[in-house]
PDB file of C-alpha atoms and ligand atoms in Angstrom:
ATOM      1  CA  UNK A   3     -14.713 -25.272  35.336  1.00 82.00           C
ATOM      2  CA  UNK A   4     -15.276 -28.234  33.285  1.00 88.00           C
ATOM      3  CA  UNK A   5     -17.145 -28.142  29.985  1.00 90.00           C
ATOM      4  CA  UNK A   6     -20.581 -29.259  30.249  1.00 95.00           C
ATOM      5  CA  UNK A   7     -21.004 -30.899  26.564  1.00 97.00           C
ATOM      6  CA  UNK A   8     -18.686 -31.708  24.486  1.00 98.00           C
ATOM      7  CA  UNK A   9     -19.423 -32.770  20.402  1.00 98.00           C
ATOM      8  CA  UNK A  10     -17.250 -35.563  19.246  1.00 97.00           C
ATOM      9  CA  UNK A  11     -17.814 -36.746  15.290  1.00 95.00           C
ATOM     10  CA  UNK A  12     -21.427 -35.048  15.819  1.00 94.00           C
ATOM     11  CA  UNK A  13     -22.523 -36.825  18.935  1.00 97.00           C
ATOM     12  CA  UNK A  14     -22.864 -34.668  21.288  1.00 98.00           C
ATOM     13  CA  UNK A  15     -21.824 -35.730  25.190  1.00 98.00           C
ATOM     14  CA  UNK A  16     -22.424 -34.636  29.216  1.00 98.00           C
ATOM     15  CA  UNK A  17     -21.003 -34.104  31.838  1.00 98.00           C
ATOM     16  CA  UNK A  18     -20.901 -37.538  33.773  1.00 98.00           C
ATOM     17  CA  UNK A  19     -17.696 -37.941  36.502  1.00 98.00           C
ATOM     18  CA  UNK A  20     -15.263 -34.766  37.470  1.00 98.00           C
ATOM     19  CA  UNK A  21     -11.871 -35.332  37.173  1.00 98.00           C
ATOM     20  CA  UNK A  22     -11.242 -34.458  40.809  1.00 98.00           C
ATOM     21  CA  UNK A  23     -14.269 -37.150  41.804  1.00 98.00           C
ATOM     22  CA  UNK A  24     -11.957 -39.681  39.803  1.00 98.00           C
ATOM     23  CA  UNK A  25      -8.609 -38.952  41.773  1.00 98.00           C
ATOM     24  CA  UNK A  26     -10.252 -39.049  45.107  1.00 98.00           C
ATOM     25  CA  UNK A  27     -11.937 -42.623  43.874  1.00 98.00           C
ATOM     26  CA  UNK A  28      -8.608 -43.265  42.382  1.00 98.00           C
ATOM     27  CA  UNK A  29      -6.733 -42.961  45.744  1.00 98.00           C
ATOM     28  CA  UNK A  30      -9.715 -44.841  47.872  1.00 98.00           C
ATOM     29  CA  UNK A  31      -8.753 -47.618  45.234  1.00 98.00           C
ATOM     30  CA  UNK A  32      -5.065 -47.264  45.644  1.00 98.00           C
ATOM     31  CA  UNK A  33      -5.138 -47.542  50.177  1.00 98.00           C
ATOM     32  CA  UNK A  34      -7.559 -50.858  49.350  1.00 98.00           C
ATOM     33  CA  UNK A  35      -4.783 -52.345  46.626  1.00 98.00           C
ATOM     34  CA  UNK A  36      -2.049 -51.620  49.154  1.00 98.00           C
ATOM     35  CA  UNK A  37      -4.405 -53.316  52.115  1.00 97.00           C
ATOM     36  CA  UNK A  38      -3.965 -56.789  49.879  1.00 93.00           C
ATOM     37  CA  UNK A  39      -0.960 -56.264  47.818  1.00 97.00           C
ATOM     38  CA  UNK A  40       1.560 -54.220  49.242  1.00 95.00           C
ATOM     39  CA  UNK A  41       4.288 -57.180  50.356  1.00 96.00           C
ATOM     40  CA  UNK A  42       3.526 -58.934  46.856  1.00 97.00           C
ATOM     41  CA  UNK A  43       5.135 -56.877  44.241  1.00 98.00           C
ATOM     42  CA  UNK A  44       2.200 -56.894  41.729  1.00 98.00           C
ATOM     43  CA  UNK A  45       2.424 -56.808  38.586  1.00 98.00           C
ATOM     44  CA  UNK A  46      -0.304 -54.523  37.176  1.00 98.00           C
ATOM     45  CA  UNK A  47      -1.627 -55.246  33.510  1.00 98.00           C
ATOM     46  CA  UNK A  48      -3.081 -52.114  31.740  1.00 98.00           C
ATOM     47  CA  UNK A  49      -4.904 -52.563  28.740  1.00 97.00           C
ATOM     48  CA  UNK A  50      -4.374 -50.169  26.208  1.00 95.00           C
ATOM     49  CA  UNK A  51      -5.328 -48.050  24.641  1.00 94.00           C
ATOM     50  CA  UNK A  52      -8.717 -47.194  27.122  1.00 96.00           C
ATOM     51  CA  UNK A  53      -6.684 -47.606  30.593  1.00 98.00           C
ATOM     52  CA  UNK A  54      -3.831 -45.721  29.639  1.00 98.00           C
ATOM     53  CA  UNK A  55      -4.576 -42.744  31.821  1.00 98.00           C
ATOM     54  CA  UNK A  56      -5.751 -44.529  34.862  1.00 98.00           C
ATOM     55  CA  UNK A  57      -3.193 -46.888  34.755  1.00 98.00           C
ATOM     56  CA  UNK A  58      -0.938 -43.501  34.767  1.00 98.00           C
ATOM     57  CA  UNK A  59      -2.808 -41.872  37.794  1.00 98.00           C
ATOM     58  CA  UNK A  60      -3.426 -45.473  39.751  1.00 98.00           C
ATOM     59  CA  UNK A  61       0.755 -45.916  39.714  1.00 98.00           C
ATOM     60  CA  UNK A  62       1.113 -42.836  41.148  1.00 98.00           C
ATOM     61  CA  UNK A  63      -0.525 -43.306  43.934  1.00 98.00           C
ATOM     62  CA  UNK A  64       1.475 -46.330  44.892  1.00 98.00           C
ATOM     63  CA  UNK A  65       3.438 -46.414  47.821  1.00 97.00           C
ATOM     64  CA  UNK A  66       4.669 -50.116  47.643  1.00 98.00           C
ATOM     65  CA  UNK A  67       6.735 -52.048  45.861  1.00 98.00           C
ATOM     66  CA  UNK A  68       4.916 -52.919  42.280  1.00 98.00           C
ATOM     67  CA  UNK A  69       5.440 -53.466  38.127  1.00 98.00           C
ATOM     68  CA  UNK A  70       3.525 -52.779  35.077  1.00 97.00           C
ATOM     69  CA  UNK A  71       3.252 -53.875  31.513  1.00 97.00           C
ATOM     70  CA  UNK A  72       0.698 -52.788  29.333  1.00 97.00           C
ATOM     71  CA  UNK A  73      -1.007 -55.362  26.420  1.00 96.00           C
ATOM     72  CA  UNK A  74      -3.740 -54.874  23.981  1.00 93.00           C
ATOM     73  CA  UNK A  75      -6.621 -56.764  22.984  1.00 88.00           C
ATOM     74  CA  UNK A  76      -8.612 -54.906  20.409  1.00 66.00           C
ATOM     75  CA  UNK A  77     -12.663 -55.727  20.187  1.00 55.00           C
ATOM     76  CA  UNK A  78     -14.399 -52.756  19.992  1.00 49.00           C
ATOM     77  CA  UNK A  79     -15.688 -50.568  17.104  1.00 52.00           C
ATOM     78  CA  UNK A  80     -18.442 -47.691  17.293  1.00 49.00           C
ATOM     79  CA  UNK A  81     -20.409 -47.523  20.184  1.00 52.00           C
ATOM     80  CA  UNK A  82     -21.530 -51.103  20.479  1.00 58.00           C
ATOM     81  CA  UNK A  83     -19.456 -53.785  21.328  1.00 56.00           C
ATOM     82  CA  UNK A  84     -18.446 -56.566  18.752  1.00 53.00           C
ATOM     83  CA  UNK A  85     -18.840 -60.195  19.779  1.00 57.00           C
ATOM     84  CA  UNK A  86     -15.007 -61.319  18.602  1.00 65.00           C
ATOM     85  CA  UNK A  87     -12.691 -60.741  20.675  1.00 50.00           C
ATOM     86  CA  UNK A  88      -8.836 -60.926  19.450  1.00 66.00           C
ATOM     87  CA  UNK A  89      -5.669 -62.441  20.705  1.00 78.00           C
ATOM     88  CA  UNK A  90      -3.655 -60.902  23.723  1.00 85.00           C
ATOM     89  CA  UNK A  91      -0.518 -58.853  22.731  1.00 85.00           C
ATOM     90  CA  UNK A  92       2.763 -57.214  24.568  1.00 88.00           C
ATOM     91  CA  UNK A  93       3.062 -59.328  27.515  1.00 91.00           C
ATOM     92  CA  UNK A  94       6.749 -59.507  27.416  1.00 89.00           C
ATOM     93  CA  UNK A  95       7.498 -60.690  31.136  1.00 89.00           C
ATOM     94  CA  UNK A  96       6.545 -63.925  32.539  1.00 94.00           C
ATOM     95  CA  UNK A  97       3.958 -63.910  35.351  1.00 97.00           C
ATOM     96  CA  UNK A  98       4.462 -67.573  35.977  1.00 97.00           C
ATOM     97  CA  UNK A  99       3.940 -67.711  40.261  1.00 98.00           C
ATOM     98  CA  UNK A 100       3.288 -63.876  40.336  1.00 98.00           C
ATOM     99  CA  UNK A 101       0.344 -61.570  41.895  1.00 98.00           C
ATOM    100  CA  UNK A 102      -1.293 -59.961  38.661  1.00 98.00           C
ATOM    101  CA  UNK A 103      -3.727 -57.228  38.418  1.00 98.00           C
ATOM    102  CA  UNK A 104      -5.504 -56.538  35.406  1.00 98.00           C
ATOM    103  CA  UNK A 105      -6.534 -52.669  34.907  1.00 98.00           C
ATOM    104  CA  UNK A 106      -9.053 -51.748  32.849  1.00 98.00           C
ATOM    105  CA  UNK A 107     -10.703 -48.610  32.071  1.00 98.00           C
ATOM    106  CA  UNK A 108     -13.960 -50.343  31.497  1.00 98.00           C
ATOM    107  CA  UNK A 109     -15.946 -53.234  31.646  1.00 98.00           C
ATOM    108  CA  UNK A 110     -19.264 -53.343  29.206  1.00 97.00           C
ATOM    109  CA  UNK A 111     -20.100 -56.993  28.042  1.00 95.00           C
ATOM    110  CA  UNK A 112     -17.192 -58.339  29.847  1.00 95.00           C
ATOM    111  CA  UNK A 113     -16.377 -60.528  27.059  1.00 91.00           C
ATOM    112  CA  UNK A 114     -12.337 -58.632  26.526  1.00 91.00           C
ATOM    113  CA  UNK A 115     -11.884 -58.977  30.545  1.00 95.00           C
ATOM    114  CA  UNK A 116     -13.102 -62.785  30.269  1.00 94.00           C
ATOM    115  CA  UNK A 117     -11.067 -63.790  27.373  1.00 91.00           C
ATOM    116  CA  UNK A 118      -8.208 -62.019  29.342  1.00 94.00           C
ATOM    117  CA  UNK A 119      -8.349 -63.620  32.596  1.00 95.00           C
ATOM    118  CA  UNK A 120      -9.010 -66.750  30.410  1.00 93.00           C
ATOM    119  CA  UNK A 121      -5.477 -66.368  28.303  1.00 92.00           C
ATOM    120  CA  UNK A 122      -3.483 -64.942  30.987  1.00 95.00           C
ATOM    121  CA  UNK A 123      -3.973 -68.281  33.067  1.00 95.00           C
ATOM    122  CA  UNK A 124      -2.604 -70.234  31.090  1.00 93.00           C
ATOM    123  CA  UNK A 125       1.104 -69.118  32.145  1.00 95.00           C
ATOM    124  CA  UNK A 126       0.333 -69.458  36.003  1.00 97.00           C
ATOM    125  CA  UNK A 127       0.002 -66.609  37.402  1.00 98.00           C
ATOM    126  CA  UNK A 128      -0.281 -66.604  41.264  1.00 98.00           C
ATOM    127  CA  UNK A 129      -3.345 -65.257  41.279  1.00 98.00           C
ATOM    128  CA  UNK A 130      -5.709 -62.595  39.039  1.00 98.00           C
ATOM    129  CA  UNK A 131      -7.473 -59.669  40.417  1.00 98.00           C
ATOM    130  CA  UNK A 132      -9.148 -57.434  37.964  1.00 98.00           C
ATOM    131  CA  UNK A 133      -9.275 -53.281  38.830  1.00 98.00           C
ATOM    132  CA  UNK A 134     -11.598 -51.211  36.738  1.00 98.00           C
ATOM    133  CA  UNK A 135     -12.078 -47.748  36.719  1.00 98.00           C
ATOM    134  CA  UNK A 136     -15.514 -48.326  35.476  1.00 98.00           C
ATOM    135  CA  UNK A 137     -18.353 -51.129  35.414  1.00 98.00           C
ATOM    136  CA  UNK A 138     -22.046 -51.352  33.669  1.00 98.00           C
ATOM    137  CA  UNK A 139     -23.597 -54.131  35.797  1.00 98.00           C
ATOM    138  CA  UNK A 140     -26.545 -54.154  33.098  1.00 97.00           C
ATOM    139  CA  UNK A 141     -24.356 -54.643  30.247  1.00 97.00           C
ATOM    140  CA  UNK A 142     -22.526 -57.713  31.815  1.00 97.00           C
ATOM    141  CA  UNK A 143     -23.009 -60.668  29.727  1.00 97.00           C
ATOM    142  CA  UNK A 144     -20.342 -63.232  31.920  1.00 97.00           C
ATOM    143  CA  UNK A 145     -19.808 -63.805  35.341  1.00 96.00           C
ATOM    144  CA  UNK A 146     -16.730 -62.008  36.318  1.00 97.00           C
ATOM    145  CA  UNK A 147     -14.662 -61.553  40.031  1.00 96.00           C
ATOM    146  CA  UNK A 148     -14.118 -57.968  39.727  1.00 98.00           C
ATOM    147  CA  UNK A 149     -11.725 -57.109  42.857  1.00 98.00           C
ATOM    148  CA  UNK A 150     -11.643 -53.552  42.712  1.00 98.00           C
ATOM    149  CA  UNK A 151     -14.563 -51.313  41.090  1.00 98.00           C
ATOM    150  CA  UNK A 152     -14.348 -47.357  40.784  1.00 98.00           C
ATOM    151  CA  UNK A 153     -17.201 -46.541  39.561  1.00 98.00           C
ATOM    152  CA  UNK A 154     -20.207 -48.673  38.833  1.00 98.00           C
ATOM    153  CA  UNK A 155     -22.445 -46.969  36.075  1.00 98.00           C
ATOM    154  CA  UNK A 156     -25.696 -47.157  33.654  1.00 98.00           C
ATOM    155  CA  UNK A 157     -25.141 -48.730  29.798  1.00 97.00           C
ATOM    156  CA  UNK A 158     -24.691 -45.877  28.948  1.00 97.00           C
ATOM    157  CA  UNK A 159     -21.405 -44.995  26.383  1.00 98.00           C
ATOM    158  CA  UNK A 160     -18.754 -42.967  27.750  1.00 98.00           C
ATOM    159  CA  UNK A 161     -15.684 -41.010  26.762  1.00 98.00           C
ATOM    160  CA  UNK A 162     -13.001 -39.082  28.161  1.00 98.00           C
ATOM    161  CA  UNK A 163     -10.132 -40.005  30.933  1.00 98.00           C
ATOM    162  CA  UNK A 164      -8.417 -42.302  28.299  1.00 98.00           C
ATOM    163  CA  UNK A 165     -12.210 -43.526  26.945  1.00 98.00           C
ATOM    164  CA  UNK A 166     -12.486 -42.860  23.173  1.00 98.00           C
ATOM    165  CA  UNK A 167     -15.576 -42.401  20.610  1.00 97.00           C
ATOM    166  CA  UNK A 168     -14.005 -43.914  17.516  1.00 96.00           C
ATOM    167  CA  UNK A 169     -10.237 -42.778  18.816  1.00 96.00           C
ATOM    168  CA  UNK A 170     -11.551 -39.039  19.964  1.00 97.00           C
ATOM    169  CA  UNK A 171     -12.115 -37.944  23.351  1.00 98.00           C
ATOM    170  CA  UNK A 172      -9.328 -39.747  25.154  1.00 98.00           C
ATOM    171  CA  UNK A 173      -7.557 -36.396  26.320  1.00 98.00           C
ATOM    172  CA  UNK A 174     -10.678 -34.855  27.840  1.00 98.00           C
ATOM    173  CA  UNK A 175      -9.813 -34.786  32.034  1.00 98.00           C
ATOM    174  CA  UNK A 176     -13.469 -35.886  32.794  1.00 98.00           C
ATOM    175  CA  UNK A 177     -15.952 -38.394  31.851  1.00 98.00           C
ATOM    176  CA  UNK A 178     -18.759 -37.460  29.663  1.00 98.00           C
ATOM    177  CA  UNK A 179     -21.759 -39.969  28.089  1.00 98.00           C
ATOM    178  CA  UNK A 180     -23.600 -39.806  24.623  1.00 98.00           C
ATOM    179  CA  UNK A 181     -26.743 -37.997  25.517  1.00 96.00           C
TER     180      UNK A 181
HETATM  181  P1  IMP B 221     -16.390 -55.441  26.803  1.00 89.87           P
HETATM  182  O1  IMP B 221     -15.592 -56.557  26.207  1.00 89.87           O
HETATM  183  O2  IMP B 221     -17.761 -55.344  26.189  1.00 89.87           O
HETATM  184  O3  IMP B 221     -16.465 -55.502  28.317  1.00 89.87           O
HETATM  185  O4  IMP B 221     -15.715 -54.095  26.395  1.00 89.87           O
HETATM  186  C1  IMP B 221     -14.534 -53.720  26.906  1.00 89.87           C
HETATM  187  C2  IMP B 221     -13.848 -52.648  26.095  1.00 89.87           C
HETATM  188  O5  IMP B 221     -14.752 -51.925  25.240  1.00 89.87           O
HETATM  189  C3  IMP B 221     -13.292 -51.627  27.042  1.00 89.87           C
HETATM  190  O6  IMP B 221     -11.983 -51.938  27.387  1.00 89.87           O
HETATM  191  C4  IMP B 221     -13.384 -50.339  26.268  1.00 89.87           C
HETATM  192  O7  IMP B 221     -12.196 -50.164  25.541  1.00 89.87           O
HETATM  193  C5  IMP B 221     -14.535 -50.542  25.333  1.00 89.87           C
HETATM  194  N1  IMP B 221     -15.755 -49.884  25.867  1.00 89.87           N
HETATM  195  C6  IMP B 221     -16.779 -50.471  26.507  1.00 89.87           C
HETATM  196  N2  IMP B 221     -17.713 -49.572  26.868  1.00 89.87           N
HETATM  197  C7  IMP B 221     -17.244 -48.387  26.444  1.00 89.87           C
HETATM  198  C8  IMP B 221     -17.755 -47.042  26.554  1.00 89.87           C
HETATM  199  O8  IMP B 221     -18.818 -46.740  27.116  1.00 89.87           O
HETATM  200  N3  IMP B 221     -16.974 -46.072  26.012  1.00 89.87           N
HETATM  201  C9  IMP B 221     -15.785 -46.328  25.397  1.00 89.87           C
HETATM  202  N4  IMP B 221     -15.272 -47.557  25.296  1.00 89.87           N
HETATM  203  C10 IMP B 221     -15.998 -48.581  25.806  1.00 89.87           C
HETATM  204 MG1   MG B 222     -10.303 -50.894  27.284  1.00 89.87          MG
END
């Protein structure tokens, strides 16, 4: 049984998404990504630190031919997003001509995901796709073409499934938001 509240640094949390709701999601998302990329050898692009876990459970439940390298791009502090967003790091393989899909665990503002797609064009991909686990449509402050959605939900803040509340809650198995 999962744990209906959880306190993290004395905020106290719900019970939002099951963990076993976000592996059946997870492999809807993973018979769509094969549909459209199974003869292209993706490369998949976690971000860290948030998309750690999905990225983890997404792989998984590959059956095709695929790669992954994982980059940061820090902008968030507390539970509000900052406006600045920071530079790109870890992409150590070229992408020049190749499929690339962006994971993400998820997208608030959309300014990180923007500034992404913006930086990661620049060496020529093939094309971009973005996956996220999770999407506020309210809290969307650019246009973005998000290819592959798990879960669309309120603006709300959430932790847990690789999430974090100032670095705590990543490990919980569910998803839980500030009450
Ligand atoms: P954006 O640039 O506002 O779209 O924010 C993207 C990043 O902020 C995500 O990759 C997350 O790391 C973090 N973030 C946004 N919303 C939440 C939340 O509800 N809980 C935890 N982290 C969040
Ligand atoms: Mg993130």
């Amino acid at each position: 049984m999962a744990e209906q509240n959880v306190v993290l640094n004395n905020l106290t949390f719900e019970l939002h998404i099951q963990n076993s709701e976000i592996e059946l999601r997870i492999t809807q998302l993973a018979k769509l990504l094969a549909k459209g990329h199974s003869n292209a050898n993706p490369l998949f692009i976690s971000v860290l630190n948030g998309s750690f876990i999905f990225a983890a459970d997404l792989l998984r439940q590959l059956d095709f031919a695929c790669e992954i390298e994982f980059v940061k791009v820090s902008s968030y502090a507390g539970t509000q997003s900052t406006r600045e967003v920071k530079q790109v790091l870890g992409l150590s393989k070229s992408i020049e001509n190749r499929t690339v899909i962006i994971l993400e665990d998820i997208i608030d503002s959309g300014l990180t995901m923007d500034f992404l797609l913006c930086d990661l064009a620049r060496f020529k991909p093939k094309q971009i796709e973005i996956c996220t686990l999770l999407l506020k449509p309210e809290a969307l402050k650019v246009k973005l073409p998000v290819n592959y959605i798990g879960f669309e939900v309120a603006n709300d803040f959430l932790v847990g499934y690789g999430l974090d509340y100032d670095g705590h809650g990543r490990n919980l198995p569910h998803i839980y938001k500030a009450v």
